[in-house]
């Protein structure tokens, strides 16, 4: 008892001495930092370096003293409250900067490690599957761009991860003490913690290792859990090499993260190939079978525990499948399914997800490989038939068009449609079930379409009025179709048609008493250019008149309207009859509205509105301020827009295709784009005489182009060097051809022609043996066409012609003799 008391006193004395020694060391460090002869009353904390402040903070942390204790020591040395406050703020600032710097360095190191990790981990193999491969159930699990088992080195490691040599453990201590350790598990399975010593973590989960490391750290941090906290997590994980063998798309060695599982590696190699087994994936370790994976358990039973972890040098072996069954028809999944020993047709149906709603489940077919060929079996009890390799399962669809136990009622009832057929159902009961007849039901006749016993159709008619009054009834058969019409079904719907200058021309429903003013109002009213006089109404002849008429098919009526459509005014209240066709014409001169354009050498080029139907070329030039001095009147052109109707368009397209015209032109015609044609005009004559026939009237869309004086001539076509040259007065077309290098070998010399600036052209003339080339003016284009291509004679044609000639020569010689 005395010994224990003495030991307790000694231990207490040692602890007190340690604390006194710590205080003395702290004071000593302050003296070292501040200097032995420093006068705190005159010291300026703002002029102290970060290194001095950091040294004070480091010593304070190492000794386990707080800021308050440092304040007390500084005050004992004569420091003022202001100096102590400034010192506290400087220590906090420097500590924050140091922490930020460490964090950045740590992030950079982690990014570098992740980068290295990503570089050394194997990529997914590139495979080229066939259509048959994709039919194997399970193929898409490892070859789906939207589903990946690729290992991710950046996600947190689960607590169950087993540590091994090469794994990195990151230990962060903070609170009263701040330390950070990045330790790698060595080949002996331990990490070396500075001061604390080794800790063996090989084979432990990260959760188990964390508890063991915390116990070790508590030997050097006495306040662990009270003022000091610790965080333990994995850093860079070790990499392992796994070998994949057997029936896979890309067998070989794969380097993966230590946290990778069997599915990760199967994903990288593409999984089992067309001959590989999904039901018997084997994991070998040190030459022993340690696990067998059934991928179907994951796909169909959602068992994640089949995805086992891996170790370095593990071998994944994919043997060939034992049984495979083809499933087709009205199953939810179709393709090839692998079967284990003892599995039945019922299992295959479950793997296929069951039947579609329209499957004829009473008729499941099984095709099996027999001794001499295929054998067919009907499957009545799927659980009793074991499947064999090569079996094919199929199930057909029901006949969607066949509807049993039903009758149909259409037409003049409130609820037409299908109704259940029961024995004893009568026509009157069916009409009652359908809500009864509508108000406008046609009562004179109804029809039942019935299927006879020989599957031919029979029509049974009945009087609907007698059925309603109870005078008539009839028992129905399965699949009867009853039709009761309405009055509206028995007559043509009366319509009115309005055309011409109204806002919304078209067809409108006829109503008794409707007037022409009402119809114009329904059509949105009159257009601005509508003519209200002589509005035409075309009316069908009455039945009696049409039956006796030999010529007329309709009759015309004309009325005049008022633009305000007032009631009781002029012809606004003209009453229409069913099927009348109303046409509102445009004002006589409204078709002359539009725009015309003039560009080039006039004083005010631009677009002008047409003012009257006599607008012509010279009047437009005058409106544009007249010609400029640079105007080249011989080159004036008029482009006119051509709008084709459907028939004209079809003819133009056919002609363009026959002549192998530019596809752009054909496209424009097909897409109803505006096309233009060149109208040759003689502006020189028009300027001299305004009454000249060349002074044509203009139309909407016309475009007059007056170029400036031109001093060039273009030579093109079949010449050796197509070129543009300066115009020379009185030089012939042939001379211009010579300036372009002369005629080419394909040139049709006698057909050389000149295109003048106004668009017209003149060809080379001939008198006896002399050629007369057309005159060339400034701005002209000299064109030399090509000779038409001639087909050469084939060898067989030459032989045939030679034989004919030789035969003729022989005949002539014989005749001569």
PDB file of C-alpha atoms in Angstrom, residues 235-415:
ATOM      1  CA  UNK A 235      -5.807   8.281 -50.554  1.00  0.00           C
ATOM      2  CA  UNK A 236      -4.402   6.769 -53.699  1.00  0.00           C
ATOM      3  CA  UNK A 237      -5.407   3.120 -53.874  1.00  0.00           C
ATOM      4  CA  UNK A 238      -3.142   0.352 -55.012  1.00  0.00           C
ATOM      5  CA  UNK A 239      -3.601  -1.034 -58.508  1.00  0.00           C
ATOM      6  CA  UNK A 240      -4.050  -4.709 -59.160  1.00  0.00           C
ATOM      7  CA  UNK A 241      -3.672  -6.815 -62.261  1.00  0.00           C
ATOM      8  CA  UNK A 242      -6.450  -9.248 -63.122  1.00  0.00           C
ATOM      9  CA  UNK A 243      -6.238 -11.802 -65.919  1.00  0.00           C
ATOM     10  CA  UNK A 244      -9.332 -12.612 -67.971  1.00  0.00           C
ATOM     11  CA  UNK A 245      -9.411 -15.899 -69.854  1.00  0.00           C
ATOM     12  CA  UNK A 246     -11.843 -17.997 -71.820  1.00  0.00           C
ATOM     13  CA  UNK A 247     -14.830 -17.003 -73.943  1.00  0.00           C
ATOM     14  CA  UNK A 248     -14.733 -13.205 -73.652  1.00  0.00           C
ATOM     15  CA  UNK A 249     -14.591 -10.533 -76.335  1.00  0.00           C
ATOM     16  CA  UNK A 250     -11.157  -9.246 -75.269  1.00  0.00           C
ATOM     17  CA  UNK A 251      -9.210 -11.688 -73.076  1.00  0.00           C
ATOM     18  CA  UNK A 252      -5.977 -10.464 -71.468  1.00  0.00           C
ATOM     19  CA  UNK A 253      -4.524  -8.709 -68.438  1.00  0.00           C
ATOM     20  CA  UNK A 254      -6.261  -5.635 -67.015  1.00  0.00           C
ATOM     21  CA  UNK A 255      -4.892  -3.142 -64.508  1.00  0.00           C
ATOM     22  CA  UNK A 256      -7.630  -1.779 -62.264  1.00  0.00           C
ATOM     23  CA  UNK A 257      -8.084   0.049 -58.980  1.00  0.00           C
ATOM     24  CA  UNK A 258      -7.842  -2.009 -55.807  1.00  0.00           C
ATOM     25  CA  UNK A 259     -11.515  -1.162 -55.216  1.00  0.00           C
ATOM     26  CA  UNK A 260     -12.571  -2.753 -58.506  1.00  0.00           C
ATOM     27  CA  UNK A 261     -14.974  -5.686 -58.519  1.00  0.00           C
ATOM     28  CA  UNK A 262     -15.522  -8.589 -60.873  1.00  0.00           C
ATOM     29  CA  UNK A 263     -18.142  -6.656 -62.867  1.00  0.00           C
ATOM     30  CA  UNK A 264     -15.619  -3.827 -63.418  1.00  0.00           C
ATOM     31  CA  UNK A 265     -13.248  -6.189 -65.186  1.00  0.00           C
ATOM     32  CA  UNK A 266     -16.031  -7.898 -67.155  1.00  0.00           C
ATOM     33  CA  UNK A 267     -17.081  -4.452 -68.362  1.00  0.00           C
ATOM     34  CA  UNK A 268     -13.530  -3.644 -69.515  1.00  0.00           C
ATOM     35  CA  UNK A 269     -13.213  -6.877 -71.533  1.00  0.00           C
ATOM     36  CA  UNK A 270     -16.736  -6.639 -73.044  1.00  0.00           C
ATOM     37  CA  UNK A 271     -18.129  -9.577 -71.077  1.00  0.00           C
ATOM     38  CA  UNK A 272     -18.768 -13.121 -72.360  1.00  0.00           C
ATOM     39  CA  UNK A 273     -18.816 -13.532 -76.138  1.00  0.00           C
ATOM     40  CA  UNK A 274     -21.270 -15.527 -78.236  1.00  0.00           C
ATOM     41  CA  UNK A 275     -19.943 -18.814 -76.812  1.00  0.00           C
ATOM     42  CA  UNK A 276     -19.318 -17.600 -73.247  1.00  0.00           C
ATOM     43  CA  UNK A 277     -21.326 -18.460 -70.164  1.00  0.00           C
ATOM     44  CA  UNK A 278     -23.149 -15.816 -68.138  1.00  0.00           C
ATOM     45  CA  UNK A 279     -24.224 -18.397 -65.548  1.00  0.00           C
ATOM     46  CA  UNK A 280     -20.828 -19.841 -64.632  1.00  0.00           C
ATOM     47  CA  UNK A 281     -18.264 -16.978 -64.344  1.00  0.00           C
ATOM     48  CA  UNK A 282     -15.382 -18.372 -62.274  1.00  0.00           C
ATOM     49  CA  UNK A 283     -12.966 -16.445 -60.029  1.00  0.00           C
ATOM     50  CA  UNK A 284      -9.632 -18.226 -59.403  1.00  0.00           C
ATOM     51  CA  UNK A 285      -7.165 -17.106 -56.735  1.00  0.00           C
ATOM     52  CA  UNK A 286      -3.813 -18.827 -56.140  1.00  0.00           C
ATOM     53  CA  UNK A 287      -4.977 -21.687 -58.342  1.00  0.00           C
ATOM     54  CA  UNK A 288      -8.199 -22.269 -56.374  1.00  0.00           C
ATOM     55  CA  UNK A 289     -11.808 -21.540 -57.280  1.00  0.00           C
ATOM     56  CA  UNK A 290     -12.975 -18.933 -54.739  1.00  0.00           C
ATOM     57  CA  UNK A 291     -16.264 -17.756 -56.289  1.00  0.00           C
ATOM     58  CA  UNK A 292     -18.717 -18.536 -59.066  1.00  0.00           C
ATOM     59  CA  UNK A 293     -20.827 -15.687 -60.458  1.00  0.00           C
ATOM     60  CA  UNK A 294     -24.255 -16.075 -62.049  1.00  0.00           C
ATOM     61  CA  UNK A 295     -24.904 -12.806 -63.917  1.00  0.00           C
ATOM     62  CA  UNK A 296     -28.624 -13.673 -64.105  1.00  0.00           C
ATOM     63  CA  UNK A 297     -28.790 -13.304 -60.288  1.00  0.00           C
ATOM     64  CA  UNK A 298     -27.789  -9.665 -60.739  1.00  0.00           C
ATOM     65  CA  UNK A 299     -29.970  -9.016 -63.792  1.00  0.00           C
ATOM     66  CA  UNK A 300     -33.147 -10.785 -62.662  1.00  0.00           C
ATOM     67  CA  UNK A 301     -32.915 -11.220 -58.881  1.00  0.00           C
ATOM     68  CA  UNK A 302     -31.067  -7.925 -58.158  1.00  0.00           C
ATOM     69  CA  UNK A 303     -28.441  -9.646 -56.003  1.00  0.00           C
ATOM     70  CA  UNK A 304     -25.499  -7.250 -55.710  1.00  0.00           C
ATOM     71  CA  UNK A 305     -23.463  -9.577 -53.507  1.00  0.00           C
ATOM     72  CA  UNK A 306     -22.520 -11.590 -56.598  1.00  0.00           C
ATOM     73  CA  UNK A 307     -20.267  -8.674 -57.623  1.00  0.00           C
ATOM     74  CA  UNK A 308     -17.278  -9.828 -55.513  1.00  0.00           C
ATOM     75  CA  UNK A 309     -14.068  -7.804 -54.840  1.00  0.00           C
ATOM     76  CA  UNK A 310     -10.791  -8.723 -56.539  1.00  0.00           C
ATOM     77  CA  UNK A 311      -7.179  -9.196 -55.499  1.00  0.00           C
ATOM     78  CA  UNK A 312      -3.910  -8.855 -57.360  1.00  0.00           C
ATOM     79  CA  UNK A 313      -3.252 -11.654 -59.885  1.00  0.00           C
ATOM     80  CA  UNK A 314      -6.840 -12.997 -59.683  1.00  0.00           C
ATOM     81  CA  UNK A 315      -7.997 -14.934 -62.736  1.00  0.00           C
ATOM     82  CA  UNK A 316     -11.508 -14.552 -64.188  1.00  0.00           C
ATOM     83  CA  UNK A 317     -12.387 -17.608 -66.256  1.00  0.00           C
ATOM     84  CA  UNK A 318     -15.365 -17.639 -68.651  1.00  0.00           C
ATOM     85  CA  UNK A 319     -16.114 -21.204 -69.822  1.00  0.00           C
ATOM     86  CA  UNK A 320     -18.389 -22.026 -72.751  1.00  0.00           C
ATOM     87  CA  UNK A 321     -22.105 -22.194 -72.081  1.00  0.00           C
ATOM     88  CA  UNK A 322     -23.686 -25.552 -71.350  1.00  0.00           C
ATOM     89  CA  UNK A 323     -27.255 -24.928 -72.541  1.00  0.00           C
ATOM     90  CA  UNK A 324     -28.733 -22.111 -74.555  1.00  0.00           C
ATOM     91  CA  UNK A 325     -32.382 -21.681 -75.523  1.00  0.00           C
ATOM     92  CA  UNK A 326     -33.831 -19.420 -78.226  1.00  0.00           C
ATOM     93  CA  UNK A 327     -36.961 -17.512 -77.166  1.00  0.00           C
ATOM     94  CA  UNK A 328     -39.120 -15.744 -79.753  1.00  0.00           C
ATOM     95  CA  UNK A 329     -42.637 -14.529 -80.432  1.00  0.00           C
ATOM     96  CA  UNK A 330     -44.912 -12.684 -78.018  1.00  0.00           C
ATOM     97  CA  UNK A 331     -42.568 -12.686 -75.009  1.00  0.00           C
ATOM     98  CA  UNK A 332     -41.532  -9.435 -73.296  1.00  0.00           C
ATOM     99  CA  UNK A 333     -37.889 -10.283 -73.965  1.00  0.00           C
ATOM    100  CA  UNK A 334     -36.634 -12.322 -76.880  1.00  0.00           C
ATOM    101  CA  UNK A 335     -33.213 -13.662 -77.785  1.00  0.00           C
ATOM    102  CA  UNK A 336     -30.902 -16.372 -76.462  1.00  0.00           C
ATOM    103  CA  UNK A 337     -31.101 -17.381 -72.799  1.00  0.00           C
ATOM    104  CA  UNK A 338     -28.647 -19.609 -70.969  1.00  0.00           C
ATOM    105  CA  UNK A 339     -30.031 -22.446 -68.890  1.00  0.00           C
ATOM    106  CA  UNK A 340     -28.549 -24.352 -65.977  1.00  0.00           C
ATOM    107  CA  UNK A 341     -28.964 -28.054 -65.394  1.00  0.00           C
ATOM    108  CA  UNK A 342     -32.509 -28.883 -64.307  1.00  0.00           C
ATOM    109  CA  UNK A 343     -34.091 -25.581 -65.420  1.00  0.00           C
ATOM    110  CA  UNK A 344     -37.438 -25.819 -67.182  1.00  0.00           C
ATOM    111  CA  UNK A 345     -39.516 -24.007 -69.764  1.00  0.00           C
ATOM    112  CA  UNK A 346     -41.093 -22.118 -66.857  1.00  0.00           C
ATOM    113  CA  UNK A 347     -37.661 -20.731 -65.927  1.00  0.00           C
ATOM    114  CA  UNK A 348     -37.086 -19.587 -69.510  1.00  0.00           C
ATOM    115  CA  UNK A 349     -40.461 -17.827 -69.512  1.00  0.00           C
ATOM    116  CA  UNK A 350     -39.446 -16.051 -66.293  1.00  0.00           C
ATOM    117  CA  UNK A 351     -36.098 -15.016 -67.813  1.00  0.00           C
ATOM    118  CA  UNK A 352     -38.004 -13.677 -70.837  1.00  0.00           C
ATOM    119  CA  UNK A 353     -40.070 -11.450 -68.524  1.00  0.00           C
ATOM    120  CA  UNK A 354     -43.295 -13.334 -69.126  1.00  0.00           C
ATOM    121  CA  UNK A 355     -45.806 -12.912 -71.936  1.00  0.00           C
ATOM    122  CA  UNK A 356     -47.014  -9.835 -73.774  1.00  0.00           C
ATOM    123  CA  UNK A 357     -50.717  -8.988 -73.287  1.00  0.00           C
ATOM    124  CA  UNK A 358     -51.623 -10.286 -76.745  1.00  0.00           C
ATOM    125  CA  UNK A 359     -49.806 -13.647 -76.381  1.00  0.00           C
ATOM    126  CA  UNK A 360     -51.798 -16.826 -76.922  1.00  0.00           C
ATOM    127  CA  UNK A 361     -50.531 -18.454 -73.718  1.00  0.00           C
ATOM    128  CA  UNK A 362     -52.527 -21.601 -74.357  1.00  0.00           C
ATOM    129  CA  UNK A 363     -50.296 -22.418 -77.308  1.00  0.00           C
ATOM    130  CA  UNK A 364     -46.582 -22.477 -76.398  1.00  0.00           C
ATOM    131  CA  UNK A 365     -44.423 -24.278 -78.928  1.00  0.00           C
ATOM    132  CA  UNK A 366     -41.083 -26.010 -78.277  1.00  0.00           C
ATOM    133  CA  UNK A 367     -38.796 -26.921 -81.159  1.00  0.00           C
ATOM    134  CA  UNK A 368     -36.075 -29.417 -80.190  1.00  0.00           C
ATOM    135  CA  UNK A 369     -33.108 -30.946 -81.977  1.00  0.00           C
ATOM    136  CA  UNK A 370     -33.926 -34.590 -82.646  1.00  0.00           C
ATOM    137  CA  UNK A 371     -31.912 -37.479 -84.014  1.00  0.00           C
ATOM    138  CA  UNK A 372     -32.818 -36.811 -87.650  1.00  0.00           C
ATOM    139  CA  UNK A 373     -33.994 -33.221 -87.557  1.00  0.00           C
ATOM    140  CA  UNK A 374     -36.165 -30.862 -85.600  1.00  0.00           C
ATOM    141  CA  UNK A 375     -39.021 -32.073 -83.412  1.00  0.00           C
ATOM    142  CA  UNK A 376     -42.003 -29.981 -82.355  1.00  0.00           C
ATOM    143  CA  UNK A 377     -43.716 -30.283 -78.962  1.00  0.00           C
ATOM    144  CA  UNK A 378     -46.756 -28.532 -77.506  1.00  0.00           C
ATOM    145  CA  UNK A 379     -46.089 -27.181 -74.018  1.00  0.00           C
ATOM    146  CA  UNK A 380     -49.054 -27.591 -71.668  1.00  0.00           C
ATOM    147  CA  UNK A 381     -47.182 -27.645 -68.348  1.00  0.00           C
ATOM    148  CA  UNK A 382     -44.065 -25.400 -68.577  1.00  0.00           C
ATOM    149  CA  UNK A 383     -42.801 -26.462 -65.131  1.00  0.00           C
ATOM    150  CA  UNK A 384     -42.629 -30.128 -66.107  1.00  0.00           C
ATOM    151  CA  UNK A 385     -40.448 -29.834 -69.225  1.00  0.00           C
ATOM    152  CA  UNK A 386     -36.680 -29.437 -68.736  1.00  0.00           C
ATOM    153  CA  UNK A 387     -34.977 -27.499 -71.490  1.00  0.00           C
ATOM    154  CA  UNK A 388     -32.107 -28.827 -73.571  1.00  0.00           C
ATOM    155  CA  UNK A 389     -29.340 -27.131 -75.511  1.00  0.00           C
ATOM    156  CA  UNK A 390     -30.637 -25.820 -78.849  1.00  0.00           C
ATOM    157  CA  UNK A 391     -34.299 -25.663 -77.815  1.00  0.00           C
ATOM    158  CA  UNK A 392     -36.456 -22.917 -79.340  1.00  0.00           C
ATOM    159  CA  UNK A 393     -39.490 -21.558 -77.506  1.00  0.00           C
ATOM    160  CA  UNK A 394     -42.206 -19.578 -79.247  1.00  0.00           C
ATOM    161  CA  UNK A 395     -45.680 -18.264 -78.551  1.00  0.00           C
ATOM    162  CA  UNK A 396     -48.009 -16.704 -81.081  1.00  0.00           C
ATOM    163  CA  UNK A 397     -50.382 -13.755 -80.852  1.00  0.00           C
ATOM    164  CA  UNK A 398     -54.123 -13.878 -80.594  1.00  0.00           C
ATOM    165  CA  UNK A 399     -56.223 -12.741 -83.567  1.00  0.00           C
ATOM    166  CA  UNK A 400     -56.652  -9.022 -82.827  1.00  0.00           C
ATOM    167  CA  UNK A 401     -59.424  -8.701 -85.395  1.00  0.00           C
ATOM    168  CA  UNK A 402     -61.564 -11.396 -83.818  1.00  0.00           C
ATOM    169  CA  UNK A 403     -63.979 -10.204 -81.113  1.00  0.00           C
ATOM    170  CA  UNK A 404     -66.187 -12.853 -79.546  1.00  0.00           C
ATOM    171  CA  UNK A 405     -69.421 -12.449 -77.564  1.00  0.00           C
ATOM    172  CA  UNK A 406     -70.252  -9.069 -78.971  1.00  0.00           C
ATOM    173  CA  UNK A 407     -72.855  -7.220 -80.979  1.00  0.00           C
ATOM    174  CA  UNK A 408     -72.379  -3.791 -82.559  1.00  0.00           C
ATOM    175  CA  UNK A 409     -74.914  -1.015 -82.997  1.00  0.00           C
ATOM    176  CA  UNK A 410     -74.098   2.020 -85.162  1.00  0.00           C
ATOM    177  CA  UNK A 411     -75.820   5.244 -86.161  1.00  0.00           C
ATOM    178  CA  UNK A 412     -78.876   6.895 -84.649  1.00  0.00           C
ATOM    179  CA  UNK A 413     -78.579   5.881 -80.993  1.00  0.00           C
ATOM    180  CA  UNK A 414     -77.145   7.873 -78.101  1.00  0.00           C
ATOM    181  CA  UNK A 415     -74.341   5.399 -77.285  1.00  0.00           C
TER     182      UNK A 415
END
